[in-house]
Tab-separated table of C-alpha atoms and ligand atoms in Angstrom:
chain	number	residue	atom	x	y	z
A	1	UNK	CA	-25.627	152.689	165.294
A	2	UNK	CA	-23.984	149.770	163.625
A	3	UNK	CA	-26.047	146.435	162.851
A	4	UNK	CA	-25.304	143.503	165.023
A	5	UNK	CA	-25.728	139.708	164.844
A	6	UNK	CA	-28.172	139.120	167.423
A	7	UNK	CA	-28.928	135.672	168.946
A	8	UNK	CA	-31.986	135.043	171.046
A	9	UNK	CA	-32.418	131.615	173.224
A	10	UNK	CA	-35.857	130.855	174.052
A	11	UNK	CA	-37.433	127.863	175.364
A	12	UNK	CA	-41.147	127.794	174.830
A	13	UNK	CA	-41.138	125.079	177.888
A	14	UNK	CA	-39.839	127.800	180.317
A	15	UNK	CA	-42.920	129.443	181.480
A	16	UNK	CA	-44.902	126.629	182.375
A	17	UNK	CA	-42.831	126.073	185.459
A	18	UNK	CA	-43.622	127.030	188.942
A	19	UNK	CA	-41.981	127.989	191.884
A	20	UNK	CA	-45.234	127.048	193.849
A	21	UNK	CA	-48.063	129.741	195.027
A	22	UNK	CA	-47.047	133.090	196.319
A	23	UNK	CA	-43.282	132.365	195.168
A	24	UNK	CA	-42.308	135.865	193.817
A	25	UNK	CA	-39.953	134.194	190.973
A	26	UNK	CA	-42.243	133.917	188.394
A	27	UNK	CA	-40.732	132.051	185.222
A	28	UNK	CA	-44.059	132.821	183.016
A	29	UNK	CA	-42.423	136.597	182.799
A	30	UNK	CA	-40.281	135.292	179.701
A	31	UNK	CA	-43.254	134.021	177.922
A	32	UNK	CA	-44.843	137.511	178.617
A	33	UNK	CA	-41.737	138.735	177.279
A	34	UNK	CA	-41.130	136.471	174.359
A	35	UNK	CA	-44.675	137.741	173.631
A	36	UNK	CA	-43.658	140.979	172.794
A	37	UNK	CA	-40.485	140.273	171.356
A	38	UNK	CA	-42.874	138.604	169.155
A	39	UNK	CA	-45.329	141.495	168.477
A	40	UNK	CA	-43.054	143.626	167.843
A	41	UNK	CA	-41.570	141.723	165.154
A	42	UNK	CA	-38.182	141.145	166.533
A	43	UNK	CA	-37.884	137.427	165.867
A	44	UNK	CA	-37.336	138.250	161.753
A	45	UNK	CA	-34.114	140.398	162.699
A	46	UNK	CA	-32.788	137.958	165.264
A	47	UNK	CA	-31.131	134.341	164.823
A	48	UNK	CA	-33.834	132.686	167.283
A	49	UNK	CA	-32.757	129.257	169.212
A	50	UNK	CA	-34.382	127.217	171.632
A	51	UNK	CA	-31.210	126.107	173.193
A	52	UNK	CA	-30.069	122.433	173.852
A	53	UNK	CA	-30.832	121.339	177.450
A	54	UNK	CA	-27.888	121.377	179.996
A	55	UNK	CA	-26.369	118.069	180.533
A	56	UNK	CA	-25.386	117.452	184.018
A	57	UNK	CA	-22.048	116.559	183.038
A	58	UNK	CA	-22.014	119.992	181.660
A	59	UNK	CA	-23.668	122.070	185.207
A	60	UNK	CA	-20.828	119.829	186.936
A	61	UNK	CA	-18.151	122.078	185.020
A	62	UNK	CA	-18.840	124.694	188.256
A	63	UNK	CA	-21.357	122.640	190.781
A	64	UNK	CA	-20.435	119.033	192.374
A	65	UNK	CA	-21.747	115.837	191.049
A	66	UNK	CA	-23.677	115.044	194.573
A	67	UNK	CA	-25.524	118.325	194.005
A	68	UNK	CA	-26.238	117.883	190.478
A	69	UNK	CA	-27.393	114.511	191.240
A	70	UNK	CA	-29.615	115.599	193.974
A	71	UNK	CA	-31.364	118.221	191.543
A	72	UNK	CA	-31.550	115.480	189.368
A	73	UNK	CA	-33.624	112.948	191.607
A	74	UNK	CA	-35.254	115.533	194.198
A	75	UNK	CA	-39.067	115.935	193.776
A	76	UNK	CA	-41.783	118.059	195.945
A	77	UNK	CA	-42.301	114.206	197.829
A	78	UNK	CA	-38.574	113.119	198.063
A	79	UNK	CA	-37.717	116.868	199.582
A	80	UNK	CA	-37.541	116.229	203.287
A	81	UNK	CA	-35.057	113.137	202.938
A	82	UNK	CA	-33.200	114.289	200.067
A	83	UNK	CA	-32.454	117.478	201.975
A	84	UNK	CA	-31.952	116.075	205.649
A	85	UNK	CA	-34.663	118.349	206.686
A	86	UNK	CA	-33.950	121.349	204.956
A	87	UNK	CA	-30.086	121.478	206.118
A	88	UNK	CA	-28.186	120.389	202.880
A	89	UNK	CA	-28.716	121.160	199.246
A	90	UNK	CA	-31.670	123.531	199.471
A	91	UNK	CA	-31.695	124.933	202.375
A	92	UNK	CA	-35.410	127.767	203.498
A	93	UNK	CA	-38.574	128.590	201.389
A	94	UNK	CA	-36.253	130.365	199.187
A	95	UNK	CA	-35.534	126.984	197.482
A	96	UNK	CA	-38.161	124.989	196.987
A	97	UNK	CA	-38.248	121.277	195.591
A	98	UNK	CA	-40.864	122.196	192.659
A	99	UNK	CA	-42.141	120.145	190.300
A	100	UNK	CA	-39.863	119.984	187.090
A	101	UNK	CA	-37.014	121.400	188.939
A	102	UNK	CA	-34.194	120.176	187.494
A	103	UNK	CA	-35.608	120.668	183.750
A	104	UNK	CA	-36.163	124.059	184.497
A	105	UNK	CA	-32.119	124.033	185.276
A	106	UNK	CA	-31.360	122.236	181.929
A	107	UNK	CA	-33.416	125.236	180.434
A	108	UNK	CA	-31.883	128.259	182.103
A	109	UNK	CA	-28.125	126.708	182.259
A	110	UNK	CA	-28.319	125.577	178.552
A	111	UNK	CA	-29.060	129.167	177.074
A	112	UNK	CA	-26.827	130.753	178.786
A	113	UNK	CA	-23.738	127.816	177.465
A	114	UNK	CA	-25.026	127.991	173.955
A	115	UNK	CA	-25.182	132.042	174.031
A	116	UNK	CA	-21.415	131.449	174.902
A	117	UNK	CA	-20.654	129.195	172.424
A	118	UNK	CA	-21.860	131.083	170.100
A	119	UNK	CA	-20.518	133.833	170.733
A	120	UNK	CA	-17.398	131.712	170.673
A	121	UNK	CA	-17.775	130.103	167.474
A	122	UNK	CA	-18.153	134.150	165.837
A	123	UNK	CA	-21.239	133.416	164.479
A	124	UNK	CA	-23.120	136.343	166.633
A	125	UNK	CA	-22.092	139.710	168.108
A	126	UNK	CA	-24.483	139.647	170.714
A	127	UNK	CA	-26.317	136.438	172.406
A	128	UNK	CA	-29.786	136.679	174.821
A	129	UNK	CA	-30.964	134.313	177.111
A	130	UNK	CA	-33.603	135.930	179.515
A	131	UNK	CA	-34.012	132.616	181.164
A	132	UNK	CA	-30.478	133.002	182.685
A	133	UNK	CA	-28.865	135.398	185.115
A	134	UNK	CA	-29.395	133.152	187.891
A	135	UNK	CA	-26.674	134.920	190.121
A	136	UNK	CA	-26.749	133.145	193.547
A	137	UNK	CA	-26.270	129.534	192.603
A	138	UNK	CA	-23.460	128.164	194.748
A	139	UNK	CA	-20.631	125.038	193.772
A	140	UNK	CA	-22.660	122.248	196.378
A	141	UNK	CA	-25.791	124.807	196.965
A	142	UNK	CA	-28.859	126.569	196.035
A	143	UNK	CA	-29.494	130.432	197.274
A	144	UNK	CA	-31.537	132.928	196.500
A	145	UNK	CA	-34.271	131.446	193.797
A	146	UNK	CA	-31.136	130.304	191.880
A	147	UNK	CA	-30.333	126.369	191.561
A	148	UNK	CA	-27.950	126.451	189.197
A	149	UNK	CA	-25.315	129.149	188.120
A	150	UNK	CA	-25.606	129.383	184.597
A	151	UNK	CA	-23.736	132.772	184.417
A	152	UNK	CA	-20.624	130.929	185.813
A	153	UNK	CA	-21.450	128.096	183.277
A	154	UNK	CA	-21.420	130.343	180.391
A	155	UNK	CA	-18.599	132.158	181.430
A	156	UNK	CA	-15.845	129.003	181.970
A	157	UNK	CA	-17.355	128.413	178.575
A	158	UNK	CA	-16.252	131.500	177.278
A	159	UNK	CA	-12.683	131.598	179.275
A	160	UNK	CA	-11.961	128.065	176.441
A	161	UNK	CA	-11.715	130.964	173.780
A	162	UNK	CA	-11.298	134.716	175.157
A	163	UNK	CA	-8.632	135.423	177.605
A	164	UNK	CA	-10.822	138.115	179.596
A	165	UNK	CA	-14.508	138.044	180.084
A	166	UNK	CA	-15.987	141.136	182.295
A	167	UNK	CA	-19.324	140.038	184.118
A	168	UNK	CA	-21.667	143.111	185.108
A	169	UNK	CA	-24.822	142.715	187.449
A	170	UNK	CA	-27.176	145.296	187.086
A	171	UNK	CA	-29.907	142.942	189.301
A	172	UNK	CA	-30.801	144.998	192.635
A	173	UNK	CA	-29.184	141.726	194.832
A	174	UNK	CA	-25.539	141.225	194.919
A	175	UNK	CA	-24.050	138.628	192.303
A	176	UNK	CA	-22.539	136.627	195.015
A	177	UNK	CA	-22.482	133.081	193.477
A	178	UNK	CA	-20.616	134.634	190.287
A	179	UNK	CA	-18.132	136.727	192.620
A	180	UNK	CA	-16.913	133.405	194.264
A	181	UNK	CA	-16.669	131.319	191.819
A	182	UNK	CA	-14.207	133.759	189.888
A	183	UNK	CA	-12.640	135.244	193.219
A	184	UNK	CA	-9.231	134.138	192.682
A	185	UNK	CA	-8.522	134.830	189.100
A	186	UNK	CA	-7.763	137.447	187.199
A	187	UNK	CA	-9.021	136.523	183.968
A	188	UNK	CA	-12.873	137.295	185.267
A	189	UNK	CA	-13.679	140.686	186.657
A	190	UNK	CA	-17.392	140.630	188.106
A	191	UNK	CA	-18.645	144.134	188.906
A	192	UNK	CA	-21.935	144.275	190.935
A	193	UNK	CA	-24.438	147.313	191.265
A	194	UNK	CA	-26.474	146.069	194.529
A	195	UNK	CA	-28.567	147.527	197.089
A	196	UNK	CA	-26.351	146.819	200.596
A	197	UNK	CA	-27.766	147.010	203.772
A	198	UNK	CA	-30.548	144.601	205.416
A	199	UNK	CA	-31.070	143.454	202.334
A	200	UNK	CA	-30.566	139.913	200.976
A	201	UNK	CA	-27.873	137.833	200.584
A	202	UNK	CA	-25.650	140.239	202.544
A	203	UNK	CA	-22.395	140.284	200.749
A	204	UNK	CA	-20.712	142.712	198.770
A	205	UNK	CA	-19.348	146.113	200.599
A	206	UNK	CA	-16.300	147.923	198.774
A	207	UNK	CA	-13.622	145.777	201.076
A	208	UNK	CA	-14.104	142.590	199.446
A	209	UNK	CA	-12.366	142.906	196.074
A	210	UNK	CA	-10.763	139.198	195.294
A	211	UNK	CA	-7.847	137.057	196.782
A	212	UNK	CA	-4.819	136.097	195.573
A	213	UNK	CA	-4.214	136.827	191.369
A	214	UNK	CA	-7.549	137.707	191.431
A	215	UNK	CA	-6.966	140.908	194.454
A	216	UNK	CA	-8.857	144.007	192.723
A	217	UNK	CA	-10.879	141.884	190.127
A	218	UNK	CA	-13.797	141.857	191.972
A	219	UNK	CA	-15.759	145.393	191.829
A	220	UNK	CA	-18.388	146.000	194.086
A	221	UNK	CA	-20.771	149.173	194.287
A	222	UNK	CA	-23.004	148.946	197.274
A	223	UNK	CA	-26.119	151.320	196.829
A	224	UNK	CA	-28.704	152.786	198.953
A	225	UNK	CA	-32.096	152.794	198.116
A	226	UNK	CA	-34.045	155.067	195.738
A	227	UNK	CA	-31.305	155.161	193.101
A	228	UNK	CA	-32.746	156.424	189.884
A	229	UNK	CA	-31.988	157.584	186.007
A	230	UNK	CA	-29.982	160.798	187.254
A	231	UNK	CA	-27.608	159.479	189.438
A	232	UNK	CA	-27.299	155.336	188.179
A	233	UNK	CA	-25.522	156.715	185.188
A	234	UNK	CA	-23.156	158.795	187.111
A	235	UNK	CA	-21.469	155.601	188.974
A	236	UNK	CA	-22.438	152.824	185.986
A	237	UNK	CA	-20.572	154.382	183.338
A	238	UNK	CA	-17.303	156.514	184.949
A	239	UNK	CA	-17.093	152.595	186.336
A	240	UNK	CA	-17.872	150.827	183.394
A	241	UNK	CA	-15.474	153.116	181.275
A	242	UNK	CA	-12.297	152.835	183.544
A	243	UNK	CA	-12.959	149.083	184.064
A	244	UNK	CA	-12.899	148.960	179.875
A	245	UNK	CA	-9.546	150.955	179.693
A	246	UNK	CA	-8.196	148.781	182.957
A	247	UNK	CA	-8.838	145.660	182.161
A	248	UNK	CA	-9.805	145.398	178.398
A	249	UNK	CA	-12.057	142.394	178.188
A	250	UNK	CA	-12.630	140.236	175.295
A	251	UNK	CA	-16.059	139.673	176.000
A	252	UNK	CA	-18.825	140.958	177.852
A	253	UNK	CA	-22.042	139.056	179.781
A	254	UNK	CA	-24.245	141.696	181.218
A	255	UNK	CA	-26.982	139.964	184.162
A	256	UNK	CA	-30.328	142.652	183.413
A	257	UNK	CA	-31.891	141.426	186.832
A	258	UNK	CA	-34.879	143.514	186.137
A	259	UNK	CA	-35.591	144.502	190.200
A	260	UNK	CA	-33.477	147.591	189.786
A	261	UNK	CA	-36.266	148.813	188.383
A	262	UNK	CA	-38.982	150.978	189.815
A	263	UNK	CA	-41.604	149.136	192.040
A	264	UNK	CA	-40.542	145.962	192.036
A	265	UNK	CA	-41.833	143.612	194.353
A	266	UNK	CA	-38.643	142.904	196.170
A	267	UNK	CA	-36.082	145.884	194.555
A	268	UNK	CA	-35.695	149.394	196.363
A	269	UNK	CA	-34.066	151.402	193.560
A	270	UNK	CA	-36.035	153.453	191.257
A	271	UNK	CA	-34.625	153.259	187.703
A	272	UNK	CA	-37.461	153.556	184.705
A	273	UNK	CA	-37.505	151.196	181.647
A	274	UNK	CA	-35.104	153.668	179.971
A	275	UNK	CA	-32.406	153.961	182.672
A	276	UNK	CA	-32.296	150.022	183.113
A	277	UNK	CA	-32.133	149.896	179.095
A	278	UNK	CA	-28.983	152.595	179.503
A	279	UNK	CA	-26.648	150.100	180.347
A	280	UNK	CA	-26.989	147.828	177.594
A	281	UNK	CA	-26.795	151.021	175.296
A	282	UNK	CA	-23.828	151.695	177.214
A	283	UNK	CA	-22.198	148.302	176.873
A	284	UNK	CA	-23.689	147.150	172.904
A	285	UNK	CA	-21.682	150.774	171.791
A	286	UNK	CA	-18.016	149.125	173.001
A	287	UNK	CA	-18.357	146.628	170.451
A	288	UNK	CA	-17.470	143.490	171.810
A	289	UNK	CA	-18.541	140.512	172.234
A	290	UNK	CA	-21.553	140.676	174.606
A	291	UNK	CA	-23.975	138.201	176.157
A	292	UNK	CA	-27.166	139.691	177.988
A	293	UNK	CA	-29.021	137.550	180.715
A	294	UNK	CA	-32.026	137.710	182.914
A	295	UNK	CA	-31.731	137.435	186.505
A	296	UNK	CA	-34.307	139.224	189.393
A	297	UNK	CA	-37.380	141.384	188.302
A	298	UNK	CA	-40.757	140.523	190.445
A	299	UNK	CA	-42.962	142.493	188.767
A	300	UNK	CA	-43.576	140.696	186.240
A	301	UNK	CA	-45.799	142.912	183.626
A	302	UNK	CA	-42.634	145.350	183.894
A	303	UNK	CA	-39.787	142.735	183.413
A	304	UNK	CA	-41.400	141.511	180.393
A	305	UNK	CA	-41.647	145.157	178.953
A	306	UNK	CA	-38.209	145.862	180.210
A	307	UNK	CA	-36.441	142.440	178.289
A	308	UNK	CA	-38.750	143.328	175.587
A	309	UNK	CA	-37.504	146.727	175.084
A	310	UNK	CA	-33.514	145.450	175.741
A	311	UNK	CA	-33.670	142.650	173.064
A	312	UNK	CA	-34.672	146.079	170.766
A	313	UNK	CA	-31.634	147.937	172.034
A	314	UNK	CA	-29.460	144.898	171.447
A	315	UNK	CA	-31.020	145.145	167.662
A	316	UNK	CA	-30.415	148.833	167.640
A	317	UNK	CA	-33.903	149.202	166.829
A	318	UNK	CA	-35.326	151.398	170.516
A	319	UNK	CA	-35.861	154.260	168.656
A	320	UNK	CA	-38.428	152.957	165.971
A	321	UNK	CA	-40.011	150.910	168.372
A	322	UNK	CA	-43.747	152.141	169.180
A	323	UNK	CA	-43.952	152.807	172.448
A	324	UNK	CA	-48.019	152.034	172.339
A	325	UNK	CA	-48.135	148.211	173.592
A	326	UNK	CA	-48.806	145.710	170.435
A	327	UNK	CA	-51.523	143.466	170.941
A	328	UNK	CA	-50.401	139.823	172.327
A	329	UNK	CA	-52.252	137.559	174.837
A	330	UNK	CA	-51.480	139.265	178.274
A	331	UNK	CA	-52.806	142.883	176.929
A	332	UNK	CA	-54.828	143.350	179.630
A	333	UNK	CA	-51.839	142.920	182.096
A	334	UNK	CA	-50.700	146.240	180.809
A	335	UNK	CA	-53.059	148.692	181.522
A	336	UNK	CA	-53.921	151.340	182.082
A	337	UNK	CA	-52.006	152.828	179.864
A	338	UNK	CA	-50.911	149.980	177.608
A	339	UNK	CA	-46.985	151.506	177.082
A	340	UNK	CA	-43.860	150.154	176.631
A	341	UNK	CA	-42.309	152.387	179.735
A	342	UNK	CA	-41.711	151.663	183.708
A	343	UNK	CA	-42.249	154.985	185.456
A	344	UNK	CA	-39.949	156.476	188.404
A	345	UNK	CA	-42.023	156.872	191.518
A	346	UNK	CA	-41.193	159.940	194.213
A	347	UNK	CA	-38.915	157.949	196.571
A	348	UNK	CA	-36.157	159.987	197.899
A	349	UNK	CA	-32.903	159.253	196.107
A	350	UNK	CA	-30.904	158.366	199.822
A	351	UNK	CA	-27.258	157.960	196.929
A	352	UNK	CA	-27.034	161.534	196.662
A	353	UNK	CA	-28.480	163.544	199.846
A	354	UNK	CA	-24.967	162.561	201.808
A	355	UNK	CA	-22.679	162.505	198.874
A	356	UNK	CA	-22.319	158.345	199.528
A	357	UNK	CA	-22.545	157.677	195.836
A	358	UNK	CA	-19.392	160.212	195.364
A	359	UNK	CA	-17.687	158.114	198.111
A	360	UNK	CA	-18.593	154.679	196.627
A	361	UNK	CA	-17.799	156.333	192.793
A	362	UNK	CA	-14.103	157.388	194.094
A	363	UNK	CA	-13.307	153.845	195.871
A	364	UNK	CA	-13.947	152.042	192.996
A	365	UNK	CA	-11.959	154.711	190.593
A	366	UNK	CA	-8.798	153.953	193.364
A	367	UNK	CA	-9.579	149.884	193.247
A	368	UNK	CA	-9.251	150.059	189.606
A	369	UNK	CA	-6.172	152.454	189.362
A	370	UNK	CA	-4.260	150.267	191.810
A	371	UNK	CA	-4.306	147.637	189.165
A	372	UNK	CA	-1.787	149.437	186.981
A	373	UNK	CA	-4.365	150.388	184.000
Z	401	TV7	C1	-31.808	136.719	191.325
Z	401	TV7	N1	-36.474	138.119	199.399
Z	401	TV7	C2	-32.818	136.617	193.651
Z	401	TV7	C3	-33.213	137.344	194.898
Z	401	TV7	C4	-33.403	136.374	196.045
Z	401	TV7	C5	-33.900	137.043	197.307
Z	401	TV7	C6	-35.924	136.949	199.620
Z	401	TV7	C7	-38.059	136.565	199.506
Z	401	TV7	C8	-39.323	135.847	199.470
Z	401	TV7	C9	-39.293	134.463	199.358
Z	401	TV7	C10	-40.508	133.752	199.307
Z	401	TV7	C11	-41.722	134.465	199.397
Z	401	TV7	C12	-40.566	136.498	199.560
Z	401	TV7	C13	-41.825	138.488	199.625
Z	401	TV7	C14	-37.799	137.915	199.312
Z	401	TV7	C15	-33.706	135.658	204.560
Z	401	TV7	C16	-34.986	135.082	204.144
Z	401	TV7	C17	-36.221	135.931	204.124
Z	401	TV7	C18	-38.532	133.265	202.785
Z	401	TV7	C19	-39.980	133.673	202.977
Z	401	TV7	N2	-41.715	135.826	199.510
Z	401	TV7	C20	-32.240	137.518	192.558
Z	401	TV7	C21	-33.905	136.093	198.466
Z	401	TV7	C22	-34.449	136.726	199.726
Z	401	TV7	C23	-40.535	132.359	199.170
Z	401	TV7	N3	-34.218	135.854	200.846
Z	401	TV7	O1	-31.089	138.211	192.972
Z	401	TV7	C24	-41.737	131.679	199.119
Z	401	TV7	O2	-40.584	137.847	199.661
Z	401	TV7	O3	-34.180	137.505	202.335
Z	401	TV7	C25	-34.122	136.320	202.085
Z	401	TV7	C26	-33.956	135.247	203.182
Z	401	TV7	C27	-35.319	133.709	204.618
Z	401	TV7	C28	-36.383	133.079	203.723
Z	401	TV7	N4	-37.602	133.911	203.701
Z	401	TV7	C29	-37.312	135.288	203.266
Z	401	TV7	O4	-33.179	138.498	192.178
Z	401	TV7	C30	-32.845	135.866	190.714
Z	401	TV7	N5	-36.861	135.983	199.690
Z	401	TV7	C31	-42.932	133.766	199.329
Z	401	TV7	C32	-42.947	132.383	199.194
Z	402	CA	CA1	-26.228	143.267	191.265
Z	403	ZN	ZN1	-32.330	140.260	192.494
């Protein structure tokens, strides 16, 4: 496996901020995972950034100055009347108004631009920001834990210099706020594994595929629950591979929401460490240009362990790696066995029992053939 010039954006700010008590979105999961990256001595084979802060002129490239501004001024106090009572802006307990909001933004949006950029520039093969992936973020609203859409951000950055950009979302939700914001072009195709069915936000069956230039350029695979290291591969990569020979992107950014994985707090699937890590295998060996983000993952010792283990794979180092924990400051968190893994539990796989997934694998094949590849 060839050597690659890996970048890795990391603020140490990020952890320190707080959704509030009981929130599951837990930004202190990057530190965890920075932690290891760390141990593990990853840092000395990685270009290592903290990236510059997102300047609101900058999150206004995708999201309206009113909203920007109100991220900008809105505090726990000011909530109420900034919002009109919860009906504009941020809108549920989803949301909240948190202290140190909007820097938290400026953190999450600015990895994800400089990742692009430098990607851009040609300085690095391969750029992380684990802070990113923040999927739901709409134009004039928040959704979903996600204020601001830094994958949209990073990818207008990269549409200055490539002419196709391909944006896969391996997070258990569907990538909604990406999906819209690029639904009418055809020089973004976003292609979204999800769990679909009473499950949040709602969006993204196999009908809705893009409008206008854009009509086929959106991809969506709807899943049932209990999907799993046997049968994610069989619709992520027959997908993955005819999307590559379809629409031949120039660049790559891959959202690793990490509650695909098994026993997450909020996910239903049931891939291990491994499977998850299978994707970004599966995408670092096309050699191009590739950005890898963060997104969804709620529990939290497994998403850092699973980021951890990705920003390895992105070095092409997994199979030196010692899959005995190193020491770092949250040990204890991973007992009791103190391994770099995330085990498959015995849910029932419900992809496979009535030959769905072969339904949902065909559709896409015939979405992607009608665009003349
Ligand atoms: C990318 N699920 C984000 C995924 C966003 C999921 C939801 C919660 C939740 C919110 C809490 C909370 C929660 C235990 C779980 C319809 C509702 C139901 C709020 C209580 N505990 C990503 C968003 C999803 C907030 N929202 O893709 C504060 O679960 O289902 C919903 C909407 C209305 C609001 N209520 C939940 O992974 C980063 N929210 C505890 C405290
Ligand atoms: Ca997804
Ligand atoms: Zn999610």
């Amino acid at each position: 496996m060839s050597k690659k010039r890996i970048s890795y954006f990391y603020d140490p700010d990020v952890g320190a901020y707080s959704f509030g008590l009981g929130h599951p979105m837990k930004p202190h999961r990057m530190r965890i995972a920075h932690d290891l990256i760390v141990a593990y001595d990853m840092i000395s084979r990685m270009h290592v950034m903290r990236p510059p802060r997102a300047s609101p002129e900058a999150m206004s490239a995708f999201h309206t100055d009113e909203y920007v501004d109100f991220l900008k001024k809105v505090t726990p106090a000011t909530h109420d009347s900034l919002t009109y009572q919860g009906t504009r802006f941020l809108v549920g307990d989803d949301n909240p108004s948190f202290e140190g909001i909007f820097e938290f933004c400026t953190i999450s949006a600015g990895g994800s631009i400089a990742a692009a950029k430098r990607l851009a520039s040609g300085a690095s093969d391969i750029a992380i920001n684990w802070a990113g992936g923040l999927h739901h973020a709409k134009k004039r609203e928040a959704s979903g834990f996600c204020y601001i859409n830094d994958i949209v951000l990073g990818i207008l950055e990269l549409l200055r210099t490539y002419p196709r950009v391909l944006y896969i979302d391996i997070d258990c939700h569907h990538g909604d706020g990406v999906e819209e914001a690029f639904y009418s072009t055809d020089r973004v195709m976003t292609c979204s594994f999800h769990k679909y069915g009473e499950f949040f936000p709602g969006t993204g069956t196999q009908e809705d595929k893009g409008r206008g230039k854009g009509t086929g350029y959106a991809v969506n695979v709807p899943l049932k629950d209990g999907i799993n290291d046997e049968s994610f591969p069989t619709i992520f990569e027959p997908v993955i591979a005819k999307i590559l020979e379809t629409f031949r992107p120039s660049a790559i950014v891959l959202q690793c929401g990490a509650d695909s994985l098994a026993g997450d707090k909020l996910g239903c699937l049931n891939l291990t460490m491994d499977g998850h890590a299978r994707c970004v295998q599966y995408i670092r060996k096309q050699n191009i240009p590739l950005i890898l983000l963060g997104g969804g993952g709620y529990t939290v010792k497994n998403v850092a362990r699973t980021w951890a283990f990705e920003t390895a794979c992105a070095l092409g180092m997994e199979n030196e790696i010692d899959r005995n924990l190193p020491w770092t400051e949250y040990f204890e968190w991973f007992g009791p066995r103190y391994r770099l893994e995330v085990l498959s539990n015995n849910m029932e796989d419900q992809n496979v029992k009535d030959g769905s997934l072969d339904e949902v694998r065909q559709k896409t094949i015939e979405q992607l053939n009608a665009l003349g590849g």
